[in-house]
Coordinates of C-alpha atoms and ligand atoms in Angstrom, one line a residue:
X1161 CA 77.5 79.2 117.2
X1162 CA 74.8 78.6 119.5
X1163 CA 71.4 78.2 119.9
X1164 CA 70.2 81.9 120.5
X1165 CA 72.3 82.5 117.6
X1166 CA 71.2 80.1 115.3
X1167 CA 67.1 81.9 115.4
X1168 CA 68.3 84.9 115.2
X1169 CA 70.4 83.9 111.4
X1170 CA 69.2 86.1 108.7
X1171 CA 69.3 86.3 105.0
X1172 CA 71.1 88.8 102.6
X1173 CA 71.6 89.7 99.3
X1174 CA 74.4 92.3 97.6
X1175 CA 74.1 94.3 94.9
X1176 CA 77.7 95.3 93.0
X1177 CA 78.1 98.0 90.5
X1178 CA 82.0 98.9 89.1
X1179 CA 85.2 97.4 88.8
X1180 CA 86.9 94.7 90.6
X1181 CA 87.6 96.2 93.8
X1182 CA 84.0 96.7 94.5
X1183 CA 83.3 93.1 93.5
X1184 CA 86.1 92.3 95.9
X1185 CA 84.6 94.2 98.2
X1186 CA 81.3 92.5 98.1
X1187 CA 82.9 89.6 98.7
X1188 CA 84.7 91.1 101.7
X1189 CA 81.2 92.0 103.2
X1190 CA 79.6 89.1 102.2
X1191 CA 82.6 86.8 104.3
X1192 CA 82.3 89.2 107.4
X1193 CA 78.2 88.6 107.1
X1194 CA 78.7 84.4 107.3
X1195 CA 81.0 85.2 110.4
X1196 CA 77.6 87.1 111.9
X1197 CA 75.4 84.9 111.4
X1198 CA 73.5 85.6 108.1
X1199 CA 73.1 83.3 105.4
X1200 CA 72.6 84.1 101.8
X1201 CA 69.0 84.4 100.8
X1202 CA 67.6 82.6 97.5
X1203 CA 66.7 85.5 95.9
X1204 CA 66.6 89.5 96.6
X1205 CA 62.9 89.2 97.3
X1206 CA 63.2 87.0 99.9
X1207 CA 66.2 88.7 102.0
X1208 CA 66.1 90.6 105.5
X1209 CA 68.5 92.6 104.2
X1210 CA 69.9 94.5 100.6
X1211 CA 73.1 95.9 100.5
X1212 CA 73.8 98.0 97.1
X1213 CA 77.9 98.6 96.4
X1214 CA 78.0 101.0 94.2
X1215 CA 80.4 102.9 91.5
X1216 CA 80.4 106.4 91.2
X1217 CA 83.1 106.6 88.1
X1218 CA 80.2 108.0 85.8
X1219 CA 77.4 109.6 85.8
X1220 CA 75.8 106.7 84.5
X1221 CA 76.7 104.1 87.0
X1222 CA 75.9 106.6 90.1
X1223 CA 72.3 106.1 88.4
X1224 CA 72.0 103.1 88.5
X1225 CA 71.3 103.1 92.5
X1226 CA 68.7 105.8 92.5
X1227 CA 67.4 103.6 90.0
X1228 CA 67.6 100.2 92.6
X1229 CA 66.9 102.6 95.1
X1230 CA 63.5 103.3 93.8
X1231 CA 62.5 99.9 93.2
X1232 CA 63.4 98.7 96.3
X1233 CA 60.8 101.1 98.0
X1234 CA 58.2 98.7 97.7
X1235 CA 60.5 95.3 99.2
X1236 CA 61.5 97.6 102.3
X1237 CA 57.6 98.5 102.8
X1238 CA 56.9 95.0 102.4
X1239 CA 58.0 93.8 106.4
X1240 CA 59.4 96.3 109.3
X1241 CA 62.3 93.6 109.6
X1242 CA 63.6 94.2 106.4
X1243 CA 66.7 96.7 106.5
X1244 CA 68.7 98.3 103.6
X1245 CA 72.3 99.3 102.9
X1246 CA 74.1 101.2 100.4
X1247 CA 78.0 101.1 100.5
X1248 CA 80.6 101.7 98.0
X1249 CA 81.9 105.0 95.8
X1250 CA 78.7 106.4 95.7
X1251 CA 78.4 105.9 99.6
X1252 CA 81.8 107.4 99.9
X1253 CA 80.6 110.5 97.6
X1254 CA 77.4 111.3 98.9
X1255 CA 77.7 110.3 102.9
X1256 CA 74.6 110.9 104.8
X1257 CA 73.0 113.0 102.1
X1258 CA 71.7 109.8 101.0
X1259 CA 69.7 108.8 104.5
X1260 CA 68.6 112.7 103.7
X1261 CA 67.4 111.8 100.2
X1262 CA 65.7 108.2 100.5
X1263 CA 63.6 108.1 103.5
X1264 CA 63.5 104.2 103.5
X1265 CA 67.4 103.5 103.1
X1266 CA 68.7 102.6 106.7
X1267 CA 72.5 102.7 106.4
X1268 CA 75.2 104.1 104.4
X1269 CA 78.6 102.8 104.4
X1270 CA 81.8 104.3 102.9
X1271 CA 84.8 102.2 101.2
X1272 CA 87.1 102.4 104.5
X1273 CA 84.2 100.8 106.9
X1274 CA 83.3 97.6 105.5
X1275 CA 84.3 96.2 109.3
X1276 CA 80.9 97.8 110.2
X1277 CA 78.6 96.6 107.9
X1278 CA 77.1 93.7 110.5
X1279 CA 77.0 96.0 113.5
X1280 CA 75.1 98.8 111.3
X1281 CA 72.9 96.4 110.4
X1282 CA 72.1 95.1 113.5
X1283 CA 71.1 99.0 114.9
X1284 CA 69.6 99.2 111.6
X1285 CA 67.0 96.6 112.7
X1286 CA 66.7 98.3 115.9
X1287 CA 65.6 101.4 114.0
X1288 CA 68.8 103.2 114.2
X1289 CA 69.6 104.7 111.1
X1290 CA 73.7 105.6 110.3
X1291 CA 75.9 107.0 108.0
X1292 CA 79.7 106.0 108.2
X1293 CA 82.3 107.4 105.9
X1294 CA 85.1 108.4 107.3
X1295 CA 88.4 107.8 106.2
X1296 CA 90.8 105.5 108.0
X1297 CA 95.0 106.3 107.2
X1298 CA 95.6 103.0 108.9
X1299 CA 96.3 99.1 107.7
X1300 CA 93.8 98.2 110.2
X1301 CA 90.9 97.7 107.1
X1302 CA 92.7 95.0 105.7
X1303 CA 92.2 93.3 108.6
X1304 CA 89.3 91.1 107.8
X1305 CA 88.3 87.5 109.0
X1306 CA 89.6 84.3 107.2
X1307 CA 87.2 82.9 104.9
X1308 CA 84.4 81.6 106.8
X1309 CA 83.7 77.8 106.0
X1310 CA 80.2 78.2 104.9
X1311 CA 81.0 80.9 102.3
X1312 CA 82.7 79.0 99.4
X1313 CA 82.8 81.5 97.5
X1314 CA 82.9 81.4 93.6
X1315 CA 85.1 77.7 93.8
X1316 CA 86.4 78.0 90.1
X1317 CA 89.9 78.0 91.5
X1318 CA 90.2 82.1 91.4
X1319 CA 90.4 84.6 94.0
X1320 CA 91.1 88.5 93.9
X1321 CA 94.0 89.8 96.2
X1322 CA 94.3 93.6 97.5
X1323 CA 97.9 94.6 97.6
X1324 CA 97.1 98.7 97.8
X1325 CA 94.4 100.9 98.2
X1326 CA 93.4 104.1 97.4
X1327 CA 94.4 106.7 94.6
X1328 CA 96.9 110.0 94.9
X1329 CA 97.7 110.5 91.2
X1330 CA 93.9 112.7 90.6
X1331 CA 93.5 112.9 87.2
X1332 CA 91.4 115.3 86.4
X1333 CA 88.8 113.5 84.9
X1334 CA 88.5 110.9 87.9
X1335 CA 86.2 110.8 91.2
X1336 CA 88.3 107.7 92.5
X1337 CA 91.0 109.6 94.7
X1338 CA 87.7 111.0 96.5
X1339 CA 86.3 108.0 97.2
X1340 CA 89.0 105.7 97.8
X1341 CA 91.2 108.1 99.6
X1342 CA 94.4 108.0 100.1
X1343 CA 97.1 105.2 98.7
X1344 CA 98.3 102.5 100.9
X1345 CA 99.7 99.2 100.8
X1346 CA 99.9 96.1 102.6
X1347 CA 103.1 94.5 104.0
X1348 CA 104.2 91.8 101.8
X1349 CA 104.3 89.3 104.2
X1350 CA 100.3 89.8 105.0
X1351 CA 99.6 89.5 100.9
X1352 CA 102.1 86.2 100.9
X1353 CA 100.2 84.6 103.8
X1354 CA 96.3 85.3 102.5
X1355 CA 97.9 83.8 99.0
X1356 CA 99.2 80.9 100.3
X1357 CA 95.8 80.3 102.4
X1358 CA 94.1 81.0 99.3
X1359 CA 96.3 78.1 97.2
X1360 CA 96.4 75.6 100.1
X1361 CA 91.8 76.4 99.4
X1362 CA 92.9 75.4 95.4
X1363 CA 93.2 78.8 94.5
X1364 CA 95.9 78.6 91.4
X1365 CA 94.9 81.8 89.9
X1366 CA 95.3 85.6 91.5
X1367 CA 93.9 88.6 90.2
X1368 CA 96.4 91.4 92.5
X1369 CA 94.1 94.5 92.7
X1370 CA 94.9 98.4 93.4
X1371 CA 93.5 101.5 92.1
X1372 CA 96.9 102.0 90.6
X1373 CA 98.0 98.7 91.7
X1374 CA 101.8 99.2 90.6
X1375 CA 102.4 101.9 92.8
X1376 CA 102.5 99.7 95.2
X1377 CA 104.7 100.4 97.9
X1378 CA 105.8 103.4 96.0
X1379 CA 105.6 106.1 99.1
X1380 CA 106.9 103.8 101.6
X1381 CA 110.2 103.9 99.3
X1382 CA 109.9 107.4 98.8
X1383 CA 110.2 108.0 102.3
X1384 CA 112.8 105.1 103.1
X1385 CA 110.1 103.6 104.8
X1386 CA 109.7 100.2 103.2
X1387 CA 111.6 98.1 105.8
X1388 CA 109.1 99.6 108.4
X1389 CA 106.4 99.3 106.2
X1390 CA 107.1 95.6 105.0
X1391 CA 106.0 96.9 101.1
X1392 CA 109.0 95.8 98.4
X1393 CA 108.8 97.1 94.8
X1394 CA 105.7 95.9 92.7
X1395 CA 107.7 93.2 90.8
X1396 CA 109.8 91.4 93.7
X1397 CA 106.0 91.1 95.2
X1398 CA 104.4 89.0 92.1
X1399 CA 108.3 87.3 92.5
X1400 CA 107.5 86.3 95.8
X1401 CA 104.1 85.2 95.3
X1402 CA 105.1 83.0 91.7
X1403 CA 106.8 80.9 94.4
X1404 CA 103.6 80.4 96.5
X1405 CA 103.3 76.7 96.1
X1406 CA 100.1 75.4 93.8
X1407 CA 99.6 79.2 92.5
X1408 CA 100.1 78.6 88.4
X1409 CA 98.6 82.5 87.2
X1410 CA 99.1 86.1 88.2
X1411 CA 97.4 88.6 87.2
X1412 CA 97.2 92.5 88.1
X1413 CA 94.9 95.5 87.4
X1414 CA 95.1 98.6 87.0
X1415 CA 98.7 99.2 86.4
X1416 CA 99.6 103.0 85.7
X1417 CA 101.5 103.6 83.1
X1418 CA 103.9 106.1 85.1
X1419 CA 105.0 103.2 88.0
X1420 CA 105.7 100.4 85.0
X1421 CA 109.4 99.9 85.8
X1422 CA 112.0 98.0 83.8
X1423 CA 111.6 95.5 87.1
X1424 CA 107.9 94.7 86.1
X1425 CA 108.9 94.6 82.5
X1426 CA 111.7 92.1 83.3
X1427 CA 109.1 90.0 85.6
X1428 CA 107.0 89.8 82.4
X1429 CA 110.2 88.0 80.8
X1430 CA 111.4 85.8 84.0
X1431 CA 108.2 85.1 85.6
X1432 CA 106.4 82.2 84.6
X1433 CA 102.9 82.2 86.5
X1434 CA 102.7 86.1 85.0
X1435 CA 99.9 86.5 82.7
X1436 CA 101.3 87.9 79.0
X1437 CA 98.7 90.4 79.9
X1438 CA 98.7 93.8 80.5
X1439 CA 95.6 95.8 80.6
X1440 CA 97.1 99.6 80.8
X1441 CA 94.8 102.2 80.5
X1442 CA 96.2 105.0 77.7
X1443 CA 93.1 107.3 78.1
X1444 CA 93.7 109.4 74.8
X1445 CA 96.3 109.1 72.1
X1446 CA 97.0 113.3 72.0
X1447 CA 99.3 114.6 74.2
X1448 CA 97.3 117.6 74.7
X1449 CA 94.4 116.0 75.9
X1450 CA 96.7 113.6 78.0
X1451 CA 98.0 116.7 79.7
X1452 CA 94.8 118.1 80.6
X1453 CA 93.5 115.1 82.2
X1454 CA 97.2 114.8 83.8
X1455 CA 98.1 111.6 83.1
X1456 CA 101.8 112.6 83.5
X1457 CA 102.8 110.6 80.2
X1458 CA 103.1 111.3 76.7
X1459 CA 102.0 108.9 73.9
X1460 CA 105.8 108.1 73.3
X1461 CA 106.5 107.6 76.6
X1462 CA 102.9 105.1 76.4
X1463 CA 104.8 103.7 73.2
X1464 CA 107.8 102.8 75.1
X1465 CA 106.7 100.8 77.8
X1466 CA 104.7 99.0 75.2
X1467 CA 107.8 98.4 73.2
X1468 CA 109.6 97.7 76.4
X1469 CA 107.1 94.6 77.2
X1470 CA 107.0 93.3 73.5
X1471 CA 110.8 92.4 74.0
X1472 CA 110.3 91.0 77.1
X1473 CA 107.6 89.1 76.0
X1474 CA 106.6 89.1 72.3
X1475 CA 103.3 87.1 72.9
X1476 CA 102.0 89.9 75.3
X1477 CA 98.3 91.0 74.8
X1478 CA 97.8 94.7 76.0
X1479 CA 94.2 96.0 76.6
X1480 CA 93.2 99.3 78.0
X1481 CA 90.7 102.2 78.5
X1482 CA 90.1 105.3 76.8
X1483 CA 87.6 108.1 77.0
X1484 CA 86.2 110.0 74.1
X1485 CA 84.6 113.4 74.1
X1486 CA 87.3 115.2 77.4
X1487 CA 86.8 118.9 77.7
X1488 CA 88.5 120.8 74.6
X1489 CA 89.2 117.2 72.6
X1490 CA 89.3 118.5 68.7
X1491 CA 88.9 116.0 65.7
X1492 CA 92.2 115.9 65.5
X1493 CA 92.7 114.3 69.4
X1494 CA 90.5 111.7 68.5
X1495 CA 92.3 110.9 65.2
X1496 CA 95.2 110.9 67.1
X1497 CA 93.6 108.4 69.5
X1498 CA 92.7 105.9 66.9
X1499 CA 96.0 106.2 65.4
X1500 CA 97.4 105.3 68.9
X1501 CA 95.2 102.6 69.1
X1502 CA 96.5 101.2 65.6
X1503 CA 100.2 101.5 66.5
X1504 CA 99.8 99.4 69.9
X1505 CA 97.0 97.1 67.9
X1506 CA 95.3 96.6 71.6
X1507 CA 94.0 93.2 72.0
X1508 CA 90.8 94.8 73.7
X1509 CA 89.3 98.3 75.3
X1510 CA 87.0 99.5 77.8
X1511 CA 86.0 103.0 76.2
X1512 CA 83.9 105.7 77.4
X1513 CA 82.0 109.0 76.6
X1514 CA 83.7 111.4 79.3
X1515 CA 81.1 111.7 82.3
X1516 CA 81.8 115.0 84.4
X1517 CA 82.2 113.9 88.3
X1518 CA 81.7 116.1 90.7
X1519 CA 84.6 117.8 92.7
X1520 CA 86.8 117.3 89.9
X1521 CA 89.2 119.5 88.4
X1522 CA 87.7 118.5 84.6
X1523 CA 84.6 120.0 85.5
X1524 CA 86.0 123.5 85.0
X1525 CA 88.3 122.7 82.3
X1526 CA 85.9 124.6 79.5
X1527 CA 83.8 123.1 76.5
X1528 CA 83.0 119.4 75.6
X1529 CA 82.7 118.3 72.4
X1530 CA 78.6 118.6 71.2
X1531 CA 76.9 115.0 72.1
X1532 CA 76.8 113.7 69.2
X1533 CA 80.0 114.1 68.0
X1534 CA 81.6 112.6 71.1
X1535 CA 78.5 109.9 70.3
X1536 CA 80.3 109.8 66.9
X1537 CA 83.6 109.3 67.8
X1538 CA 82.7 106.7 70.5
X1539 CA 81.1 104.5 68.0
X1540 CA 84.3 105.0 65.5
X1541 CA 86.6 104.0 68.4
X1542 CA 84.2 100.9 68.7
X1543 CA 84.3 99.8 65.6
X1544 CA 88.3 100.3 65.0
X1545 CA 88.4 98.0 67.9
X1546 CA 86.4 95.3 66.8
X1547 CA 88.5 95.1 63.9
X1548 CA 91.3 95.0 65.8
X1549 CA 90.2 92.4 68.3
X1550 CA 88.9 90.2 65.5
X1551 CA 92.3 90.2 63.6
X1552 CA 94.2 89.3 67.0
X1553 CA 91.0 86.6 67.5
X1554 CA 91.5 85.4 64.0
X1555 CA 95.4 84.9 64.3
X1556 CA 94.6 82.7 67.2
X1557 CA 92.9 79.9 65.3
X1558 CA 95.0 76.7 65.3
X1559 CA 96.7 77.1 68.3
X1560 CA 96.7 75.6 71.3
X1561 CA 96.4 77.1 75.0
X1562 CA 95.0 76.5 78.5
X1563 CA 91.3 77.7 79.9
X1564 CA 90.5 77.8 83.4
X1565 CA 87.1 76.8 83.3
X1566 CA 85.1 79.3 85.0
X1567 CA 81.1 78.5 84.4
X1568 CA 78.6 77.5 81.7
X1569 CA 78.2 79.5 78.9
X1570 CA 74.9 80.5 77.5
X1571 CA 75.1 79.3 74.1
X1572 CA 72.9 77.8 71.7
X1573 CA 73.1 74.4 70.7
X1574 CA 74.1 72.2 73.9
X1575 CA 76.0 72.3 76.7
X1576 CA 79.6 74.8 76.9
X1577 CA 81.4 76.0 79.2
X1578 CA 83.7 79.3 79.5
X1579 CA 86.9 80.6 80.9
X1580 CA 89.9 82.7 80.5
X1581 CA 92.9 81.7 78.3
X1582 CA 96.7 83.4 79.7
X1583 CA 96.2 86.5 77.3
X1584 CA 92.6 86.7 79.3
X1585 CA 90.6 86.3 76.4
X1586 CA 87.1 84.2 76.8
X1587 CA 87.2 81.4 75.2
X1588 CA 83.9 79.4 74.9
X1589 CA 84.7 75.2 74.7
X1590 CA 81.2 73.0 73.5
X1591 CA 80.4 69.9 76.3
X1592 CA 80.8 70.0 80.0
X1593 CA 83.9 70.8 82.3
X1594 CA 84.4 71.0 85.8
X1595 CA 85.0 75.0 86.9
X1596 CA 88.4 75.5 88.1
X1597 CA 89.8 72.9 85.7
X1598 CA 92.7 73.9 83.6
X1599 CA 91.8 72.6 80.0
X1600 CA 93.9 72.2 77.2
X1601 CA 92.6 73.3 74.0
X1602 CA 92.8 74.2 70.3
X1603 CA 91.0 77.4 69.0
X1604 CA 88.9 76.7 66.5
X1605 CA 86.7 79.4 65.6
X1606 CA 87.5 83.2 66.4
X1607 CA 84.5 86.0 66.8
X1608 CA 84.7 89.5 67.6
X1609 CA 84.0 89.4 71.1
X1610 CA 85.6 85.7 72.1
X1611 CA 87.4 82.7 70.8
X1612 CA 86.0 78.7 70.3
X1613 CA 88.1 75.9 71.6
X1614 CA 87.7 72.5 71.6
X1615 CA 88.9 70.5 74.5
X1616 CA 92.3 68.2 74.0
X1617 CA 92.4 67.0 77.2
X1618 CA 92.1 68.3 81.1
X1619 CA 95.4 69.4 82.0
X1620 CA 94.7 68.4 85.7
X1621 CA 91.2 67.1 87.3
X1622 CA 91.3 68.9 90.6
X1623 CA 88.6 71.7 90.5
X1624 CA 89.0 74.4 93.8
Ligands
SAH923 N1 93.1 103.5 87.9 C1 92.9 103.2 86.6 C2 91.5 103.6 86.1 C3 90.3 103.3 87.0 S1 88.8 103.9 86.5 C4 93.9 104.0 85.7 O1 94.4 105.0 86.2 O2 94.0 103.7 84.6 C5 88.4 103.0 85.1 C6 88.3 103.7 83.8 O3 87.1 104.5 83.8 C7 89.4 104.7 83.5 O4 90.5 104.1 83.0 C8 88.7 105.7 82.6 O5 88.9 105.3 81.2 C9 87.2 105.6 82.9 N2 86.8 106.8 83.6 C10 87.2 107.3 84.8 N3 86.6 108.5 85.1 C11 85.8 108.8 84.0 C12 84.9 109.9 83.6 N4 84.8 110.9 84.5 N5 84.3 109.8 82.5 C13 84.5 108.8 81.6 N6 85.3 107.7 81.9 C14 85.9 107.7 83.1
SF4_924 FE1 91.5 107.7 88.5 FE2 93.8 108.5 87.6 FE3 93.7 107.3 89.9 FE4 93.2 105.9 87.7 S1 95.2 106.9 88.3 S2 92.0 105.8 89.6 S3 92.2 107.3 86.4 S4 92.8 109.3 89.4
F3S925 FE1 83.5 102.6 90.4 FE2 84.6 103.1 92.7 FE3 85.6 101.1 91.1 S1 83.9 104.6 91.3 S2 85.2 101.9 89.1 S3 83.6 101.2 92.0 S4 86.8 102.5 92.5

């Protein structure tokens, strides 16, 4: 960089709302920003410019940015140089309606531009206000920059890696196909090489991300197109990258339930460095409620990849979502539901009061529960799953596993640190270790929402 460059370095700050991909995202965004000169800023206050990623999936979270978006009025006001950026589902969904809406937002970027994020800012600063969301069919978005040098990123020996992107399968309750567009996947060979970079970094753990991140490749072999396309099944993929050299844990998410193979159920048998966890979102445990959201299984078919992975590998822990109060759900549904979420005994759940999203097919699909009922049921499903989490927490105690440490843990009474265990449970350990270490240790305590482990001894020194 030169000198001309060097003045002209300024500070940012990201906001992320939603699931992985969006923090992956951010992180995307925040890499191509350190190859443009700019510089993380100590605190929002302080930086030239605020980019919000945001998540759309409920009503709830869209909210949250006209929320930030109001409170940042002030900060913009506050110097002419200071620009603002909102990217993300809600981006994607809303386009330049937003630059309509909030007079002092500069830019809006959809999920298929990332790439532009520096140069809109840049025009930004120049007083050119943009909104970019169109949708690119090509592999070009994967694209991005190595990690630049300056931005370490988390360093606790974990990195997220895309393999698809994009949703086709539109379920009716769901705004993702709209604002992730269209499914596609990257050649195996690109995924293999940012892995590898990743673990030569001290990377030794992969999250593998995708809307539906098992249909991977899965139109390239519909077509016959996989040789072209350099995508293999989802299961010879995490094959190839267990042999990546220094890369001890893989992990996916979301898997749909439709695309989980006998292949990907063997892998779970054969492969070492594969997690024995599977989060794999059910959504409801009636099939009538299951085909109005068209989730294109039934609950037995649900109960036979589950008994399919149990063989494979009897230690598995399976977590998943579910959503309470879908258009025409009776008391009956739900009772299914909870009964479906006894027979599978899910380690953990993500569950939700259905949010209507706009442009879906839900929308129109008739009557939802009252409030309070659906209110009701959510806080039944709650507690059933606290029960079940603590009886899987308190079956733990005794034994011994591996943490990879991933930060401090705010907990009363002196130092801990916390990290995930294989089954991804958070397991909290009293006195100080590196992040990125792999720790042995014994669990010694179980709660409802984590375990306690006390070191035995570091499995290896060398944090990322
Ligand atoms: N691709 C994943 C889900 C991604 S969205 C899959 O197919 O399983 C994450 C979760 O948000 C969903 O599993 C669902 O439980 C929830 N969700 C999505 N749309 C919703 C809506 N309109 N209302 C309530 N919950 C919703
Ligand atoms: Fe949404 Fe269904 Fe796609 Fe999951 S599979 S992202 S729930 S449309
Ligand atoms: Fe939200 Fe978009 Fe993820 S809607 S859940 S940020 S794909």
């Amino acid at each position: 960089m030169n000198e001309a460059q060097e003045e002209t370095k300024r500070t940012y700050w990201v906001r992320t709302f939603g699931c992985q991909m969006n923090l992956h995202d951010s992180e995307k965004i925040e890499n191509l920003l350190h190859h443009n000169g700019f510089r993380p800023a100590a605190a929002q206050d302080e930086a030239e410019l605020v980019l919000i990623n945001t998540c759309s999936i409920r009503e709830k979270a869209e909210n949250r940015l006209y929320t930030d978006l109001g409170l940042l009025r002030d900060w913009k006001s506050a110097s002419p140089n200071r620009v603002l950026g909102v990217g993300g589902c809600v981006a994607q969904q809303e386009g330049d309606a937003l630059l309509r809406r909030f007079s002092h937002l500069d830019f809006v970027f959809g999920t298929h531009n990332l790439r532009l994020v520096p140069t809109m800012a840049d025009a930004a600063r120049r007083g050119q206000r943009s909104a970019r969301t169109e949708e690119h069919a090509s592999l070009d978005r994967f694209e991005l920059p190595a990690r630049h040098p300056d931005f370490a990123g988390r360093g606790n020996g974990h990195a997220f890696v895309t393999v698809m992107e994009g949703c086709d399968m539109f379920c009716t309750f769901c705004i993702v196909p709209r604002t992730r567009g269209r499914e596609i996947s990257r050649p195996a060979a690109s995924i293999v090489e940012e892995v590898a970079n990743l673990a030569r970094r001290g990377v030794r753990e992969i999250t593998l991300l995708g809307q539906t991140v098992n249909a991977y490749g899965r139109h390239d072999a519909r077509r016959s197109q996989s040789e072209a396309a350099g995508t293999v099944p989802f299961a010879a993929l995490v094959r190839q990258l267990s042999a990546v050299p220094g890369i001890e844990r893989i992990r996916y998410t979301s898997p749909h339930p439709i695309f989980f193979d006998a292949d990907l159920v063997a892998a779970h048998a054969e492969v070492e460095a594969l997690c024995p966890h599977v989060h794999l979102p059910v959504q409801s445990g009636s099939d009538a409620v299951l085909a109005q959201m068209r989730r294109r299984y039934t609950c037995e078919e649900y109960l036979r990849r589950v008994d399919a992975l149990r063989a494979a590998r009897p230690d598995i822990a399976i977590t998943t979502d579910l959503i309470v109060g879908f258009p025409g759900e009776t008391d009956t549904d739900f009772r299914a539901t909870l009964d479906l979420m006894q027979r599978v005994g899910f380690v953990d759940s993500f569950s939700f009061k259905y949010s209507p999203r706009p442009g879906t097919q839900a929308v129109e699909l008739g009557d939802v529960p009252p409030p309070d009922v659906a209110q009701a049921r959510l806080a039944e499903l709650q507690e059933l799953q606290r029960e079940l989490t603590l009886a899987h927490h308190r079956a733990r105690v005794g034994q011994e596993t591996v943490v990879r440490v991933e930060g401090e843990s705010h907990r009363r009474g002196g130092k801990s640190v916390y990290g995930r265990d294989p089954y991804h449970r958070v397991v909290n350990i009293p006195g100080e270790l590196a992040p990125g270490l792999f720790a042995e240790v014994r669990i010694v305590e179980a709660t409802p929402h984590s375990l306690i482990g006390e070191a035995i001894s570091p499995k290896t020194a060398a944090a990322a």
